[in-house]
XYZ file of C-alpha atoms in Angstrom:
395
model
C -6.036 -56.595 -43.087
C -8.487 -54.844 -40.741
C -7.995 -57.576 -38.108
C -4.229 -57.128 -38.277
C -4.566 -53.336 -37.835
C -6.925 -53.816 -34.903
C -4.502 -56.288 -33.289
C -1.660 -53.840 -33.785
C -3.656 -51.080 -32.119
C -4.338 -53.301 -29.118
C -0.621 -53.890 -28.746
C 0.401 -50.271 -29.292
C -2.253 -48.544 -27.197
C -0.760 -49.347 -23.748
C 2.666 -48.242 -24.938
C 1.191 -45.066 -26.387
C -0.568 -44.279 -23.139
C 2.623 -44.846 -21.187
C 4.463 -42.533 -23.566
C 2.130 -39.645 -22.833
C 3.405 -37.012 -20.445
C 1.408 -36.605 -17.219
C -1.289 -33.945 -17.325
C 0.199 -30.740 -15.837
C -1.271 -29.736 -12.498
C -3.870 -27.043 -13.187
C -6.399 -25.364 -10.900
C -8.934 -22.648 -11.750
C -11.182 -21.247 -9.022
C -13.994 -18.724 -9.574
C -15.252 -16.471 -6.815
C -17.619 -13.648 -6.069
C -18.154 -11.673 -2.870
C -19.725 -14.627 -1.069
C -18.735 -17.895 -2.737
C -15.634 -19.715 -4.001
C -16.086 -22.460 -6.612
C -13.488 -24.813 -8.141
C -13.954 -24.825 -11.921
C -11.026 -26.863 -13.207
C -9.061 -29.332 -11.098
C -6.803 -31.650 -13.067
C -3.321 -33.065 -13.377
C -0.621 -34.579 -11.235
C 0.717 -32.715 -8.203
C 3.628 -35.117 -7.720
C 4.694 -37.333 -10.604
C 6.896 -39.490 -8.379
C 3.876 -40.717 -6.428
C 1.125 -40.101 -8.977
C -0.737 -37.905 -6.475
C -3.460 -35.947 -8.231
C -3.858 -32.265 -7.524
C -6.738 -31.108 -5.320
C -8.493 -27.697 -5.323
C -6.591 -26.131 -2.424
C -3.181 -27.768 -2.727
C -0.524 -25.126 -1.947
C 1.683 -23.936 -4.783
C 4.348 -21.299 -5.257
C 2.316 -18.457 -6.790
C 5.334 -16.465 -8.015
C 4.820 -12.712 -8.430
C 1.269 -12.659 -7.084
C 3.276 -12.603 -3.851
C 3.973 -8.931 -4.585
C 0.266 -8.095 -4.378
C 0.096 -9.804 -0.984
C 3.123 -7.715 0.042
C 1.280 -4.547 -0.993
C -1.701 -5.505 1.182
C 0.605 -6.156 4.144
C 2.258 -2.777 3.571
C -1.051 -0.921 3.486
C -2.213 -2.690 6.632
C 0.911 -1.379 8.368
C 0.235 2.083 6.924
C -3.181 1.925 8.570
C -1.514 0.882 11.847
C 0.730 3.933 11.633
C 3.883 1.796 11.439
C 5.017 2.948 7.967
C 4.165 5.611 5.384
C 4.147 5.085 1.626
C 6.101 8.269 0.914
C 8.630 8.055 3.756
C 12.308 7.429 3.069
C 12.871 3.692 3.668
C 16.293 4.620 5.047
C 14.496 5.941 8.119
C 13.216 2.420 8.853
C 16.323 0.475 7.874
C 18.866 2.611 9.711
C 21.167 2.863 6.712
C 21.031 4.906 3.531
C 19.254 3.472 0.507
C 20.416 5.612 -2.384
C 20.961 5.345 -6.113
C 24.732 5.929 -6.532
C 24.244 8.765 -9.000
C 21.538 10.510 -6.972
C 22.587 10.551 -3.306
C 19.997 13.178 -2.351
C 16.957 11.344 -3.769
C 14.947 9.361 -1.220
C 13.627 5.887 -1.995
C 10.075 5.230 -0.777
C 7.784 2.253 -0.320
C 5.436 3.659 -2.953
C 8.252 3.850 -5.498
C 9.406 0.322 -4.712
C 5.923 -1.213 -4.912
C 5.319 0.621 -8.201
C 8.709 -0.312 -9.726
C 9.663 3.360 -10.026
C 12.568 3.427 -7.554
C 15.166 2.983 -10.280
C 16.138 -0.508 -9.128
C 17.049 -3.172 -11.659
C 17.560 -6.933 -11.506
C 20.862 -6.736 -13.374
C 22.837 -7.341 -10.183
C 20.505 -10.133 -9.054
C 17.760 -10.042 -6.463
C 18.193 -13.124 -4.277
C 20.259 -12.243 -1.217
C 20.829 -15.464 0.762
C 20.985 -15.784 4.506
C 24.514 -14.806 5.438
C 24.816 -12.075 2.799
C 23.960 -8.368 3.004
C 21.025 -6.530 1.440
C 22.834 -3.270 2.133
C 25.849 -4.497 0.162
C 23.647 -5.579 -2.743
C 22.075 -2.121 -2.974
C 25.533 -0.543 -2.995
C 26.260 -2.182 -6.356
C 25.875 0.357 -9.210
C 24.456 -2.397 -11.457
C 21.410 -2.561 -9.175
C 20.277 0.922 -10.227
C 19.071 2.801 -13.293
C 21.860 5.283 -13.938
C 20.118 8.084 -15.821
C 17.312 9.277 -13.517
C 16.649 9.453 -9.770
C 14.145 7.287 -7.874
C 10.631 8.483 -8.555
C 11.621 9.879 -11.939
C 13.253 6.722 -13.285
C 11.125 4.929 -15.883
C 9.021 1.945 -14.893
C 11.166 -1.174 -14.769
C 9.799 -4.352 -13.283
C 12.425 -5.270 -10.698
C 12.215 -8.131 -8.217
C 14.964 -6.523 -6.149
C 12.521 -3.949 -4.791
C 10.552 -6.617 -2.911
C 13.311 -7.565 -0.429
C 13.799 -3.856 0.268
C 10.096 -3.382 1.031
C 9.907 -6.508 3.177
C 13.047 -5.613 5.111
C 11.773 -2.085 5.738
C 8.492 -3.520 7.084
C 10.484 -5.759 9.395
C 12.615 -2.867 10.647
C 9.531 -0.748 11.298
C 7.715 -3.441 13.280
C 10.403 -5.676 14.759
C 8.558 -8.672 13.263
C 9.885 -11.081 10.656
C 8.292 -10.706 7.243
C 6.529 -14.061 7.356
C 4.968 -13.098 10.707
C 3.881 -9.734 9.277
C 2.076 -11.341 6.351
C 0.423 -13.908 8.601
C -0.784 -11.252 11.058
C -1.904 -8.620 8.560
C -3.189 -10.649 5.592
C -3.555 -14.403 6.004
C -5.092 -14.572 9.491
C -7.616 -11.713 9.056
C -8.847 -13.182 5.762
C -8.928 -16.767 7.010
C -6.375 -17.914 4.424
C -3.708 -20.559 4.962
C -0.444 -19.535 3.369
C 3.232 -19.121 4.064
C 6.511 -17.909 2.572
C 9.134 -20.431 1.484
C 7.142 -23.004 3.483
C 7.996 -21.210 6.746
C 4.924 -21.476 8.967
C 2.998 -23.908 6.797
C 1.588 -26.935 8.616
C 2.826 -30.474 8.015
C -0.486 -31.209 6.311
C 0.034 -28.328 3.878
C 3.602 -29.374 3.135
C 2.390 -32.916 2.391
C 0.062 -31.469 -0.273
C 2.722 -29.339 -1.991
C 2.401 -29.030 -5.761
C 5.719 -29.966 -7.330
C 6.688 -27.546 -10.099
C 7.945 -29.132 -13.308
C 9.424 -27.567 -16.389
C 7.964 -28.460 -19.773
C 10.825 -30.951 -20.188
C 9.622 -32.905 -17.153
C 12.558 -31.709 -15.053
C 11.742 -30.881 -11.433
C 11.960 -27.122 -10.877
C 10.816 -26.541 -7.276
C 9.021 -27.993 -4.274
C 9.674 -31.688 -4.641
C 10.189 -33.561 -1.321
C 13.859 -32.504 -1.233
C 12.819 -28.840 -1.456
C 10.270 -28.702 1.382
C 10.509 -29.089 5.184
C 12.222 -30.612 7.049
C 14.837 -29.760 4.412
C 16.157 -26.206 3.987
C 13.668 -23.969 2.179
C 15.421 -20.595 2.194
C 18.382 -19.292 0.153
C 21.553 -19.720 2.211
C 25.080 -18.530 1.469
C 27.899 -21.040 1.477
C 29.217 -21.767 4.940
C 26.049 -20.454 6.625
C 23.783 -22.684 8.684
C 20.230 -22.982 7.406
C 18.565 -21.671 10.543
C 16.447 -18.642 11.352
C 17.186 -18.860 15.076
C 19.611 -15.937 14.936
C 17.866 -13.940 12.218
C 17.348 -10.274 13.109
C 14.237 -8.752 11.471
C 15.083 -5.703 9.410
C 18.362 -6.998 8.021
C 17.581 -9.181 4.978
C 13.999 -10.285 4.311
C 15.087 -11.633 0.927
C 15.333 -15.004 2.660
C 11.510 -15.146 2.594
C 11.426 -14.541 -1.188
C 8.846 -11.725 -0.910
C 8.992 -11.252 -4.689
C 7.527 -14.696 -5.376
C 7.784 -17.132 -2.478
C 4.210 -17.324 -1.163
C 2.799 -20.855 -1.056
C -0.972 -20.980 -0.984
C -3.873 -22.935 -2.460
C -6.220 -21.381 -4.989
C -9.230 -21.624 -2.661
C -7.304 -19.594 -0.085
C -5.916 -17.208 -2.695
C -9.504 -16.567 -3.736
C -10.236 -15.380 -0.181
C -7.638 -12.674 -0.732
C -9.220 -11.872 -4.095
C -12.616 -11.522 -2.449
C -11.201 -8.668 -0.392
C -10.909 -6.584 -3.558
C -14.634 -7.062 -4.154
C -15.683 -5.956 -0.660
C -16.439 -2.451 0.526
C -14.294 -0.549 3.014
C -16.934 -1.268 5.633
C -15.209 -4.502 6.659
C -12.231 -2.475 7.938
C -9.552 -4.639 6.299
C -8.116 -1.438 4.808
C -9.098 2.117 5.618
C -10.796 4.172 2.960
C -7.581 6.149 2.463
C -5.472 3.032 1.866
C -8.128 1.481 -0.350
C -8.119 4.596 -2.498
C -4.311 4.634 -2.627
C -4.276 1.046 -3.856
C -7.068 1.271 -6.421
C -6.094 4.669 -7.781
C -2.508 3.523 -8.327
C -3.526 1.450 -11.356
C -4.203 4.669 -13.249
C -0.439 5.105 -13.537
C 0.189 4.542 -17.251
C 3.457 3.325 -18.716
C 3.444 4.126 -22.409
C 6.676 2.277 -23.177
C 5.455 -1.042 -21.735
C 3.923 -3.835 -23.795
C 2.510 -5.669 -20.763
C 2.713 -3.530 -17.607
C 0.830 -0.647 -19.214
C -1.278 0.104 -16.126
C 0.518 -0.788 -12.909
C 0.640 0.850 -9.496
C 1.182 -0.429 -5.949
C 1.835 -4.039 -7.031
C -1.575 -3.922 -8.685
C -2.095 -4.199 -12.437
C -5.045 -3.458 -14.698
C -5.501 -5.581 -17.837
C -7.776 -5.836 -20.866
C -8.364 -2.079 -21.041
C -5.669 -1.127 -23.537
C -7.645 -1.295 -26.808
C -4.979 -3.440 -28.393
C -2.011 -1.340 -27.286
C -0.862 -3.834 -24.645
C -0.238 -7.578 -24.694
C -2.601 -8.166 -21.790
C -5.723 -9.730 -23.262
C -6.116 -12.784 -21.054
C -9.901 -13.074 -20.965
C -12.097 -13.482 -24.036
C -14.720 -11.003 -22.819
C -12.267 -8.068 -22.809
C -13.564 -6.694 -19.505
C -11.278 -4.639 -17.256
C -9.721 -6.671 -14.465
C -7.230 -5.859 -11.736
C -4.782 -8.161 -10.021
C -1.372 -9.672 -10.639
C 0.231 -12.361 -12.791
C 2.853 -14.901 -11.785
C 5.529 -16.703 -13.779
C 8.416 -18.844 -12.519
C 9.756 -22.406 -12.610
C 7.445 -23.532 -15.405
C 4.374 -22.125 -13.636
C 1.937 -19.463 -14.779
C -0.542 -18.090 -12.265
C -3.004 -15.257 -11.866
C -5.365 -13.523 -9.471
C -7.766 -11.283 -11.388
C -10.854 -9.416 -10.222
C -13.652 -7.800 -12.222
C -14.677 -5.319 -9.539
C -17.697 -3.982 -11.423
C -19.130 -7.440 -11.981
C -18.148 -8.518 -8.460
C -16.293 -11.686 -9.418
C -12.818 -13.024 -10.008
C -10.541 -15.904 -10.967
C -7.547 -17.485 -9.224
C -5.528 -20.025 -11.182
C -2.255 -21.752 -11.857
C -0.982 -24.169 -14.457
C 2.369 -25.933 -14.587
C 4.971 -27.280 -17.027
C 4.544 -24.256 -19.288
C 7.284 -23.853 -21.937
C 9.692 -20.952 -21.362
C 9.674 -17.806 -23.417
C 11.432 -18.226 -26.722
C 13.745 -15.208 -26.568
C 14.983 -12.432 -24.304
C 12.789 -10.029 -26.273
C 9.687 -12.126 -25.577
C 9.001 -10.417 -22.255
C 5.541 -9.911 -20.809
C 2.210 -11.082 -22.125
C 0.230 -14.203 -21.304
C 1.079 -17.681 -22.520
C -1.306 -19.287 -25.031
C -2.026 -22.005 -22.483
C -3.207 -19.373 -19.996
C -5.444 -17.738 -22.584
C -6.947 -21.105 -23.564
C -7.447 -21.957 -19.890
C -9.377 -18.747 -19.253
C -11.536 -19.309 -22.334
C -12.332 -22.771 -21.012
C -13.127 -21.367 -17.561
C -15.413 -18.719 -19.007
C -17.256 -21.343 -21.053
C -17.814 -23.378 -17.888
C -19.109 -20.318 -16.043
C -21.488 -19.510 -18.914
C -22.716 -23.086 -18.913
C -23.318 -23.003 -15.162
C -25.258 -19.755 -15.410
C -27.506 -21.148 -18.153
C -28.261 -24.421 -16.316
């Protein structure tokens, strides 16, 4: 009987192994002010080829892109190109107004803090060939009951194209060039938006995003250069040759389209652990960024402390669904979620360290009401990372 069972196991084992789903691509990188260390590197970057993920393979980091946008904005504030409290209409050359409040200005600070009264109800992807100005003229794009600045916090992706387009109009540069000049290049990080500007070598290492069903979601070979990588309206050629900066930076997906590896994302995280002495941001802009997280949103279950695209977590004493790390220490940063991916860049400024991570093929939320909060897989991943860090410190 035992021999027959053993023989059956020998026959079934290869089939069982083949039946297993590939390990989702997952990277966790720890960093402090001086060092960057891969902690967890596992899974398949491209299931079609079996290519395993490597520590700095570029991935779409989703809404962490908004934090990079905030840094680019503040760099331009320090250059004197824009002001956080100026009316963005002054940069764009056309009026940005909530239909019910035509006298209320919309500012970069409001947009970055999700207090401009914008909503995603009307959609937030404006393809090449369509008009950002026309999108903002739709009443469904706005909160109807309060003016910008007084409207309640509502996380809205639509604000990001407005910010990015205003930055373009103020500088005459395209948004991807702005981010490269003000953030990536100064910090020695390789990154790009919608694959525009990424090298062939980076594109070859793209992490394909899969849904939990195994379906391809983004960035398979058909979704990267030389194929079209930007949203394009029907009948419009997929070309940036005639694009005029300051008209529709939504084509760069500023709300979530940054592609970057975790080792390079950690370089951006290190900036939050440095002093103002390195001159990346002036003391005034540094204070504006860090102090913004003291904005409290009592009606939020996740974005309880959120300012200029910067969030504070694990400081809510149970009031918020933001307990990602088992130690409960206060961290600042931003989360990402899209196309089956969860990602995060979180810094413990007092301890002088941080974590950059992503994991893929995460199941979607179960209902429309299940909004905000970290996925159990993220929480388990951070517990695993912390255990590895504790082990390394005790060795």
